[in-house]
Short mmCIF file of C-alpha atoms and ligand atoms in Angstrom, two decimals:
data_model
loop_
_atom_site.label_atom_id
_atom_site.label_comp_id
_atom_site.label_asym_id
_atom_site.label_seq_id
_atom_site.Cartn_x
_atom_site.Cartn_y
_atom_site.Cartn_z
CA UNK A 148 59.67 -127.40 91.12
CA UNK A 149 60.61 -124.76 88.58
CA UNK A 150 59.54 -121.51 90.46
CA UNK A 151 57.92 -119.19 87.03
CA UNK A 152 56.68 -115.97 86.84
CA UNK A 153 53.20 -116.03 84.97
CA UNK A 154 54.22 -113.00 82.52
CA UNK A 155 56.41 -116.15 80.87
CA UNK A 156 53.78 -117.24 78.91
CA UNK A 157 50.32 -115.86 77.83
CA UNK A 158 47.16 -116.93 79.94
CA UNK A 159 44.54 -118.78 78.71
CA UNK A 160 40.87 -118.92 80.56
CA UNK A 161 38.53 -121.95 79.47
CA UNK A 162 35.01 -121.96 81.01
CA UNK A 163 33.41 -125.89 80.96
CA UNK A 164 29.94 -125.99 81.12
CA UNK A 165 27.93 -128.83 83.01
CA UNK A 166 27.21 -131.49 80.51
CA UNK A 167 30.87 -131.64 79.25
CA UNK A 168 31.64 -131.95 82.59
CA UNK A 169 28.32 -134.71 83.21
CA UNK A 170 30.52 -137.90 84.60
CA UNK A 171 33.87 -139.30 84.65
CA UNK A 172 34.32 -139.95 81.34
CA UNK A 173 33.92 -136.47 80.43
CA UNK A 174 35.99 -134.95 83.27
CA UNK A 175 38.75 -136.90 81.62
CA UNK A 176 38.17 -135.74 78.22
CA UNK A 177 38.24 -131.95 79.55
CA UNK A 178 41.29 -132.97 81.48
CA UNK A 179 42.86 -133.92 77.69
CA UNK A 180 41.73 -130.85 76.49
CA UNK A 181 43.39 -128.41 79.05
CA UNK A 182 46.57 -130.12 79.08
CA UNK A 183 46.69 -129.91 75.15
CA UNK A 184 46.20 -126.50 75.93
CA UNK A 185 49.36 -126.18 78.77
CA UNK A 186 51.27 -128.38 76.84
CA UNK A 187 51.38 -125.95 73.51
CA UNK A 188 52.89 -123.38 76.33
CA UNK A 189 50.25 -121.21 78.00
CA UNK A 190 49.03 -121.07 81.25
CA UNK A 191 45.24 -122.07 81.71
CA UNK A 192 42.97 -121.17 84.11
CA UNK A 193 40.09 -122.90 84.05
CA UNK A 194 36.13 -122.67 85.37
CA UNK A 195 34.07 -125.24 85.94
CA UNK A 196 29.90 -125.78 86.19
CA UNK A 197 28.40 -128.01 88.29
CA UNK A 198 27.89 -131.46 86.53
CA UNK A 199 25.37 -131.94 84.57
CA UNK A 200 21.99 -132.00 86.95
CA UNK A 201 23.47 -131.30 89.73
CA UNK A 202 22.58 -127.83 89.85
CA UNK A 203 18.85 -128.38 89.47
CA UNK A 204 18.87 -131.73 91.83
CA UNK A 205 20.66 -129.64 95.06
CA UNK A 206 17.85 -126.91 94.48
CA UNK A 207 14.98 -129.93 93.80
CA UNK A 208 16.15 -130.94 97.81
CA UNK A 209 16.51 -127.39 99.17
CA UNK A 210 13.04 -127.30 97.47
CA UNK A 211 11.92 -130.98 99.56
CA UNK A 212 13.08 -129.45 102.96
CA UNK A 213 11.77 -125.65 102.39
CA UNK A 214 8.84 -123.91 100.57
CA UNK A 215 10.52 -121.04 100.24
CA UNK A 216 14.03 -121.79 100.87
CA UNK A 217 16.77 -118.83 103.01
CA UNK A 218 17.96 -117.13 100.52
CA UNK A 219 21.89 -117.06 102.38
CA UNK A 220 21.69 -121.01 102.98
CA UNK A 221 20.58 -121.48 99.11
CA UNK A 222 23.83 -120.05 98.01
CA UNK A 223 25.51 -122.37 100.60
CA UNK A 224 24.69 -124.94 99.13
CA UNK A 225 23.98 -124.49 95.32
CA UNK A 226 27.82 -123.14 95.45
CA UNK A 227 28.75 -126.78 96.57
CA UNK A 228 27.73 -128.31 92.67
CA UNK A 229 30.72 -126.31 90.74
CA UNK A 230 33.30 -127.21 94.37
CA UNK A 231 32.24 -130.87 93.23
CA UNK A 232 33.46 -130.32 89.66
CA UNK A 233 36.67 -128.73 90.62
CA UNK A 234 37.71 -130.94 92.85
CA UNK A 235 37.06 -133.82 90.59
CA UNK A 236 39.24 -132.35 87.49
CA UNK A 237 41.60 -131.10 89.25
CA UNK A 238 42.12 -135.03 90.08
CA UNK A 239 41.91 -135.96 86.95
CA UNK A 240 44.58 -133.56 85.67
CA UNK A 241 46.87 -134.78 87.93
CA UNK A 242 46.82 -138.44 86.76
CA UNK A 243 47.51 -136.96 83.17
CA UNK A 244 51.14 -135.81 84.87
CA UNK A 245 50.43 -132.33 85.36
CA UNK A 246 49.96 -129.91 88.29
CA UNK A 247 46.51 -128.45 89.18
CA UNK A 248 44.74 -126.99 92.11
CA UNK A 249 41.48 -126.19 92.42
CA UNK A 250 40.05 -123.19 94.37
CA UNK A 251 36.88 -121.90 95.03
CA UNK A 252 34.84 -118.45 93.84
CA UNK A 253 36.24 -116.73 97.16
CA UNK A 254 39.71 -118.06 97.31
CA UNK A 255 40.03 -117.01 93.60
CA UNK A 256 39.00 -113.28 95.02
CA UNK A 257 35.57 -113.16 93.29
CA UNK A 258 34.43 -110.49 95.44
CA UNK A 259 30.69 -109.70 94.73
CA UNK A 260 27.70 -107.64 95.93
CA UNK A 261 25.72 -109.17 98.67
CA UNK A 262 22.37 -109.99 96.25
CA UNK A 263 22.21 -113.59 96.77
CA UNK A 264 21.07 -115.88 94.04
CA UNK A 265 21.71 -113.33 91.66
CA UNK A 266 25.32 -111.39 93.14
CA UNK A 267 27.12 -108.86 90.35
CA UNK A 268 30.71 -108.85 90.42
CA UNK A 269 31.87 -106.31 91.85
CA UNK A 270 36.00 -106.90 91.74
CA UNK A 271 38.12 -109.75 91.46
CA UNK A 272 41.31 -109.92 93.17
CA UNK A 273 43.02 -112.84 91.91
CA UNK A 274 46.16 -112.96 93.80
CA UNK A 275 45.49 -116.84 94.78
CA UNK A 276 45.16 -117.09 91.08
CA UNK A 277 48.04 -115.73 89.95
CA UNK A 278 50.56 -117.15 92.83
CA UNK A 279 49.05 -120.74 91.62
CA UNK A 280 50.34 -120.03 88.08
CA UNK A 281 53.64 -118.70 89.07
CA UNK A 282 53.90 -122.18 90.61
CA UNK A 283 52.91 -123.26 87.34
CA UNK A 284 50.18 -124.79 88.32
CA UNK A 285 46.51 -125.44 86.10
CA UNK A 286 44.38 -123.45 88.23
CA UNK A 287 40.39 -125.01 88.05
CA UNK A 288 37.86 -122.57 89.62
CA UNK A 289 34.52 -123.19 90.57
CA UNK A 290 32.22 -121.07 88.65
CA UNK A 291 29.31 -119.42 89.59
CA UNK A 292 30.32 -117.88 92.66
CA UNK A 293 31.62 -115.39 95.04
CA UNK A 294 32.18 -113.78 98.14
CA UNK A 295 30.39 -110.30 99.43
CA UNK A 296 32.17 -107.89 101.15
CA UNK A 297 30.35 -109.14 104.36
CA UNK A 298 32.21 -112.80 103.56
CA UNK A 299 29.03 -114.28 102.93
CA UNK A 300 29.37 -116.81 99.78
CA UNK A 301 27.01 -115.90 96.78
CA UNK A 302 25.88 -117.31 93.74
CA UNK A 303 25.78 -114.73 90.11
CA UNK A 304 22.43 -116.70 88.94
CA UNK A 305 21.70 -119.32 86.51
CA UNK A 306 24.16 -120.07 84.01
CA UNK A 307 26.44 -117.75 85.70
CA UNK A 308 29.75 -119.51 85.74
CA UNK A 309 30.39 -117.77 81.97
CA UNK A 310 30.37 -114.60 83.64
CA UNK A 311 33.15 -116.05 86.50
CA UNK A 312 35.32 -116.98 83.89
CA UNK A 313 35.31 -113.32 81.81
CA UNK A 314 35.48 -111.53 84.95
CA UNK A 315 38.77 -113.53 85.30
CA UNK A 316 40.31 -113.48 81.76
CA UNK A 317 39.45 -109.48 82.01
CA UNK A 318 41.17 -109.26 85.87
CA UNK A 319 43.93 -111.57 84.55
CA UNK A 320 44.75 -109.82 81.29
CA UNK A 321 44.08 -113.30 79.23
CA UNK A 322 45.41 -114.03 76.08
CA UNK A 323 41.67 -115.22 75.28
CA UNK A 324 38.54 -116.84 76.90
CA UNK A 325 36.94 -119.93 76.06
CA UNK A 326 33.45 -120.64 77.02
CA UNK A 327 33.26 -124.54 76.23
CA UNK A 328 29.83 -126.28 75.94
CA UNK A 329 28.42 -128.91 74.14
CA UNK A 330 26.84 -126.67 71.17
CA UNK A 331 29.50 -125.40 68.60
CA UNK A 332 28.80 -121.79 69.32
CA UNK A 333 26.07 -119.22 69.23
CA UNK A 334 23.64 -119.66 66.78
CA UNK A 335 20.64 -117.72 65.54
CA UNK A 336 17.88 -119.64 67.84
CA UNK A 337 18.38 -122.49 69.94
CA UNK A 338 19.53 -125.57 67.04
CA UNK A 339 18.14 -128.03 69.89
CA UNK A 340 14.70 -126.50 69.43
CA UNK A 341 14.82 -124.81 65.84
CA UNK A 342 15.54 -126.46 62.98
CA UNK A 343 17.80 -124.30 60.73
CA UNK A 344 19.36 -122.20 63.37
CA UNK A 345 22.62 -121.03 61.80
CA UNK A 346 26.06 -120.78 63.64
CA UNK A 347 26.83 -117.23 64.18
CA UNK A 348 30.93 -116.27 63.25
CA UNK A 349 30.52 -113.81 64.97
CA UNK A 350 28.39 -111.61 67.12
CA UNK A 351 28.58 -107.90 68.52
CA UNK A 352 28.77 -107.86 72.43
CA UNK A 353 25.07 -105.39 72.47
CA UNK A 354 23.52 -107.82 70.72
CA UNK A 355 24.75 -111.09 72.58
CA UNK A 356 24.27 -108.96 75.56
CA UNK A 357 20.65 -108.47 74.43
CA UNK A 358 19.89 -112.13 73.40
CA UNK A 359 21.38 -113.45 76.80
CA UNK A 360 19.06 -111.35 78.60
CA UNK A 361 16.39 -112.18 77.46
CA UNK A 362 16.73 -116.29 77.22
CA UNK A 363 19.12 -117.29 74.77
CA UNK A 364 21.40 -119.52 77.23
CA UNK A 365 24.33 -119.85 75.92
CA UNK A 366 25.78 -117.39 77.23
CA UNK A 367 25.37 -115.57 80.85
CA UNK A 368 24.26 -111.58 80.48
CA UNK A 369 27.02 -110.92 83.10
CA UNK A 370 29.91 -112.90 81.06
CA UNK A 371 28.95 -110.42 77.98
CA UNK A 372 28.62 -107.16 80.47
CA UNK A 373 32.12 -107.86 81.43
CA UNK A 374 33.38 -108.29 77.41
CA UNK A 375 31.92 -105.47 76.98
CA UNK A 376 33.98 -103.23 78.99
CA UNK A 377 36.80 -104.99 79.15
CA UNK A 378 39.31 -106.16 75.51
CA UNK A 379 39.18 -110.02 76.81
CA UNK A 380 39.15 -111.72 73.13
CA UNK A 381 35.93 -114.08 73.79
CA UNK A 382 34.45 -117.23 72.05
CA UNK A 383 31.89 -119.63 72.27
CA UNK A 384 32.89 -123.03 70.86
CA UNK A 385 32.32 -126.80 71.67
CA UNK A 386 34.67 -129.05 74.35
CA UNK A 387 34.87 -131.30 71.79
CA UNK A 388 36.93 -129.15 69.34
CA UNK A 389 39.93 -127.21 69.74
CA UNK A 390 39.18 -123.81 67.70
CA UNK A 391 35.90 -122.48 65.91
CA UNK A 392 33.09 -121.51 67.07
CA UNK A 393 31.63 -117.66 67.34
CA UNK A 394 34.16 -114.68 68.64
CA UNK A 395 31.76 -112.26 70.59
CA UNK A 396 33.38 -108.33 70.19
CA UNK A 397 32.28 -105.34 69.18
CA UNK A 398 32.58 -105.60 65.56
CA UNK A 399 30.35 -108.97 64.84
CA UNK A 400 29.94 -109.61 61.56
CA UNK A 401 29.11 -106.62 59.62
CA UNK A 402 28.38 -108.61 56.48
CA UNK A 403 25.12 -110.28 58.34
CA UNK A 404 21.66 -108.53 56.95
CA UNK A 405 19.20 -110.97 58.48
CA UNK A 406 18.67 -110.63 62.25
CA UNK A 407 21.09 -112.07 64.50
CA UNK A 408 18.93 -114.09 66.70
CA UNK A 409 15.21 -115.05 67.78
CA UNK A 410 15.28 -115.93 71.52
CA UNK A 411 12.51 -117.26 74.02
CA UNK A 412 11.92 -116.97 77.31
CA UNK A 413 9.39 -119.15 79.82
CA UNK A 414 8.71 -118.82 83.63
CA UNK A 415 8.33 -115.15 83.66
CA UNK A 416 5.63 -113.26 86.35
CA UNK A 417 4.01 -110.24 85.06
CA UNK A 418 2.73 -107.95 87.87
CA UNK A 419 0.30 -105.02 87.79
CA UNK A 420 -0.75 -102.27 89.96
CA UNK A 421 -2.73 -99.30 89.70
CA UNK A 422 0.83 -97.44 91.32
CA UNK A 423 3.89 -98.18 89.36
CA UNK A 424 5.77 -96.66 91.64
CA UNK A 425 4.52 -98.95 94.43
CA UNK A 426 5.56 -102.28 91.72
CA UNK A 427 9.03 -100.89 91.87
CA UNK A 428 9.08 -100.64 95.80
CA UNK A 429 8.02 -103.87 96.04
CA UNK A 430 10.21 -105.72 93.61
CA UNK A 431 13.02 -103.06 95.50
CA UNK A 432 12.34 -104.59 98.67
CA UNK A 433 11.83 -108.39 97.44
CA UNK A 434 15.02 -108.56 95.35
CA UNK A 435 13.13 -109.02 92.22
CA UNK A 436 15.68 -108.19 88.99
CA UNK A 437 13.29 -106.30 86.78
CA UNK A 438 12.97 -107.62 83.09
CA UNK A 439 10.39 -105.09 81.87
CA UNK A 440 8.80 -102.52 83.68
CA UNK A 441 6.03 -100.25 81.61
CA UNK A 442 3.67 -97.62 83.20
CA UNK A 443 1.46 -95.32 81.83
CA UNK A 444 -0.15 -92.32 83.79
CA UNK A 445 0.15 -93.90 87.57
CA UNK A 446 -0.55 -97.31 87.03
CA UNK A 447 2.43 -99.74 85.97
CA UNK A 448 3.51 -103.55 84.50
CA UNK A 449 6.34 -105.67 85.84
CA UNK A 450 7.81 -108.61 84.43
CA UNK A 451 10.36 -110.77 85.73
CA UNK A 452 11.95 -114.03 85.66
CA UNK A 453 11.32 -117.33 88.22
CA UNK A 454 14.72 -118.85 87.41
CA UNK A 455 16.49 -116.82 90.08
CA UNK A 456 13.29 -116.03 91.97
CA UNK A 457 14.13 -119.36 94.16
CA UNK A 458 11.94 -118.08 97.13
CA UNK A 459 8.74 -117.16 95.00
CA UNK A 460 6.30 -119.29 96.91
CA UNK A 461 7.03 -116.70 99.76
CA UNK A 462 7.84 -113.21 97.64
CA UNK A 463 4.40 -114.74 96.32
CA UNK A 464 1.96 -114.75 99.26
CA UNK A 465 3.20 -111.18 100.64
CA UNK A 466 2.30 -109.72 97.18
CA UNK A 467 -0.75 -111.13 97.24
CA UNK A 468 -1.19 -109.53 101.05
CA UNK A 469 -0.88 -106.41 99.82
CA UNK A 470 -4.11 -106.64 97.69
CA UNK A 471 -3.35 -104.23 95.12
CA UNK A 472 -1.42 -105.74 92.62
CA UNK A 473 -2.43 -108.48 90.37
CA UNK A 474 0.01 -111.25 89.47
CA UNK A 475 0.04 -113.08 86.17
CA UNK A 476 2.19 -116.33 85.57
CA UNK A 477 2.96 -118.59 83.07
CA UNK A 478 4.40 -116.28 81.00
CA UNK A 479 7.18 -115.97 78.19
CA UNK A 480 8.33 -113.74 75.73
CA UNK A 481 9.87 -113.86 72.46
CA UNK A 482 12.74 -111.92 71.32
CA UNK A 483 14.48 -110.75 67.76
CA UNK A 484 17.90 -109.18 67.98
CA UNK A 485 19.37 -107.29 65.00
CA UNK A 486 20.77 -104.01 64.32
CA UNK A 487 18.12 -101.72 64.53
CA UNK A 488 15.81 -104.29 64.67
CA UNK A 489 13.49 -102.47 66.93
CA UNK A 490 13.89 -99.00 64.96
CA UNK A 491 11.93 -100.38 61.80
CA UNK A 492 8.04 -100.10 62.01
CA UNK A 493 7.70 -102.40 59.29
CA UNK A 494 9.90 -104.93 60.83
CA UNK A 495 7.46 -104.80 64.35
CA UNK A 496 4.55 -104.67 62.14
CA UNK A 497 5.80 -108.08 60.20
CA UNK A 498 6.33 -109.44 63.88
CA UNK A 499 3.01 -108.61 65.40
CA UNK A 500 1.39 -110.26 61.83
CA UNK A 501 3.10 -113.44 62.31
CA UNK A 502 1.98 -113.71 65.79
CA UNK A 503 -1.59 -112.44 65.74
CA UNK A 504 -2.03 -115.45 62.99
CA UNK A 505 -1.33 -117.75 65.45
CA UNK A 506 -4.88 -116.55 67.02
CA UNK A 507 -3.34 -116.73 70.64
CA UNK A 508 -3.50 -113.51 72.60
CA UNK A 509 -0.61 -110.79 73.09
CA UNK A 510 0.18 -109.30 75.53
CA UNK A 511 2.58 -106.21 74.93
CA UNK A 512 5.70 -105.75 72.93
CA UNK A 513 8.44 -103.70 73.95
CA UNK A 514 11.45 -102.31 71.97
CA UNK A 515 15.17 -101.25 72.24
CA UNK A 516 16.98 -100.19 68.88
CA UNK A 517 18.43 -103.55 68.96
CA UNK A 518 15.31 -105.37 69.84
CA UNK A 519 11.72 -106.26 69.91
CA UNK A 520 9.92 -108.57 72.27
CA UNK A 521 7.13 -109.86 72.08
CA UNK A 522 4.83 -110.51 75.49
CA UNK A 523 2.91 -113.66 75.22
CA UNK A 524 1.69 -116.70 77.20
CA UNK A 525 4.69 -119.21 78.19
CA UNK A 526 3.54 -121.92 75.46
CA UNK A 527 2.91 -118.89 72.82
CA UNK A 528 6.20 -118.18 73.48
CA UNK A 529 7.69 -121.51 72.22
CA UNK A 530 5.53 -121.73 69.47
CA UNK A 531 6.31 -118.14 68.04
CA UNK A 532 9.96 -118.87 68.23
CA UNK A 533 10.82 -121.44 65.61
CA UNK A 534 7.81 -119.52 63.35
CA UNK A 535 9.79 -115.77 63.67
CA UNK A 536 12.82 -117.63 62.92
CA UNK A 537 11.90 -118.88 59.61
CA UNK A 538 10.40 -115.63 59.28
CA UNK A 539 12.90 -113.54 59.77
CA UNK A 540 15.83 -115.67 58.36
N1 LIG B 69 25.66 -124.58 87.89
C1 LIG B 69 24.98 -123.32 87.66
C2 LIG B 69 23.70 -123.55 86.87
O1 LIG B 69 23.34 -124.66 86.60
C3 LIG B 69 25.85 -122.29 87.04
C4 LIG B 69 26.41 -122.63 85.69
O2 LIG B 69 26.33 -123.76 85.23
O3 LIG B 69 26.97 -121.73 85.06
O4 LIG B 69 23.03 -122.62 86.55
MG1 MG B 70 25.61 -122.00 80.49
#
């Protein structure tokens, strides 16, 4: 074997998400795709999800054994979807003719924080990494997770094998990063849900980074964190093409006058006490990630998300031990990001029209310069989104 340095030829990191990754037939059309990529002289390095479901089904049995599942053995095993994947097209690489190994968050030197179920990357190390493509070997890395500083595996949250494969374009000095789905891009809502969503060209990283926290899922929060502060060239474009898409950077497209997204959100938990200060101790002590916290003399609002809140049934019942805080769920939220969106009064008081004409009740609306959400009832939520859009575009 030709023994290569990998400063011969420019890296390139492509991120698969789950349902191009669903089955066999798929694995071997990504397979296609990567070696297209090798063959016109780069190295790749690629992440995979888990396939399709699989995420969801491992937590739907963690869920059958355990009402409110460990939060260390969750990652255990939730980690084990994107090992699957790897595994499997690193396999199918090889019967294409080429070499490929596949390694796991840790052995790729994702070293993390020890928050499990929703871990920040802390540093990546990717000496495994880069030995592998000195070999000249595809490198496949399971997405999604790492390894604390204690060794114990973690997981970076929902959706979270974007942000693996940024971290490792940025720690790798990539060429460019790929995040590959099965939508052509980012577009201005969701196109499965809203008919006329546009494809974005481009987008600014503050306002992707805005979208993606609050709902839009195409791309993690932590994968446009990590653009942010690093120069990784990053785009969002479909397996089933070779270029397009939308480049995420700090320029966006500076032509754009109409907002650059309407997002939703669903499964959030709004919590209220007469002491904000004791909301933030408790969501301090239970690991909650804070979405929006409000107060206003002593007493406070909390909001956060269920989709990494895995052990809720439990965080659940101690709250409600406690007796003085109040817990609302069923909630959502709707989002517009724009530039200085948020800044315009006439743009929140269009907004707040559009919605109180839908009769259903509101519940707050918060602001950044970027941004305005809008507090609601989970099924409010999903009806204000497609009705802003049109709106608004
Ligand atoms: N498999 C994980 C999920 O379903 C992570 C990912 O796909 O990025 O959320
Ligand atoms: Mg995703």
């Amino acid at each position: 074997m030709s023994q290569s340095s990998i400063t011969d030829k420019p890296i390139v990191v492509q991120k698969y998400g789950g349902s191009s990754v669903a089955d066999s037939e798929h694995l071997l059309k990504v397979a296609k795709r990567i070696v297209k990529t090798r063959e016109s002289g780069k190295h790749v390095v690629v992440v995979v999800s888990a396939m399709a479901k699989a995420t969801d089904d491992l937590l739907a049995r963690a869920r059958e054994v355990a009402n409110a599942p460990s939060r260390r053995e969750l990652d255990m095993l939730l980690s084990c979807g994107e090992r699957a994947s790897m595994a499997l097209l690193a396999m199918a690489v090889h019967e294409l003719g080429h070499e490929a190994v596949s390694l796991t968050g840790s052995q790729s030197g994702i070293m993390t924080n020890d928050r499990h179920s929703g871990a920040r990357i802390i540093e990546v190390r990717p000496l495994r990494v880069e030995d592998e493509l000195a070999r000249d070997k595809i490198v496949i890395v399971a997405g999604f997770q790492g390894v604390s500083y204690k060794r114990e595996i973690t997981t970076l949250g929902r959706g979270g094998s974007d942000t693996t494969a940024v971290a490792l374009a940025a720690a790798l000095g990539a060429e460019y990063c790929e995040i590959c789905s099965d939508v052509d891009g980012i577009y201005s809502a969701d196109p499965r849900i809203v008919d006329g969503a546009e494809l974005l060209e481009a987008i600014r990283c503050d306002e992707m980074l805005e979208l993606a926290a609050h709902g839009a899922k195409v791309l993690h929060p932590g994968c446009v964190e990590i653009a942010r502060r690093s120069d990784v060239r990053l785009y969002a474009r479909a397996t089933a093409r070779s270029g397009g898409g939308t480049r995420v950077d700090s320029i966006g497209d500076p032509e754009r006058t109409s907002p650059s997204g309407v997002t939703a959100m669903r499964g959030l938990v709004c919590l209220r006490s007469e002491s904000a200060d004791a909301l933030l101790r408790l969501a301090e002590a239970e690991s909650i990630a804070v979405l929006h916290f409000s107060s206003e003399g002593d007493s406070g609002a909390l909001w956060f998300s269920l989709a990494n809140q895995h052990d809720w049934p439990a965080v659940r019942g101690r709250v409600l031990a406690l007796g003085n805080v109040t817990i609302q769920e069923g909630l959502g939220a709707v989002s517009i990001v724009g530039e200085g969106f948020g800044q315009s009064a006439s743009n929140l008081m269009a907004i707040r029209t559009i919605a109180r004409d839908t009769g259903k009740t509101l519940l707050g609306t918060s602001t950044s310069p970027l941004r305005a959400t809008i507090y609601c009832e989970e099924d409010t939520a999903d009806l204000l989104l497609p009705l802003l859009h049109e709106a608004l575009s």
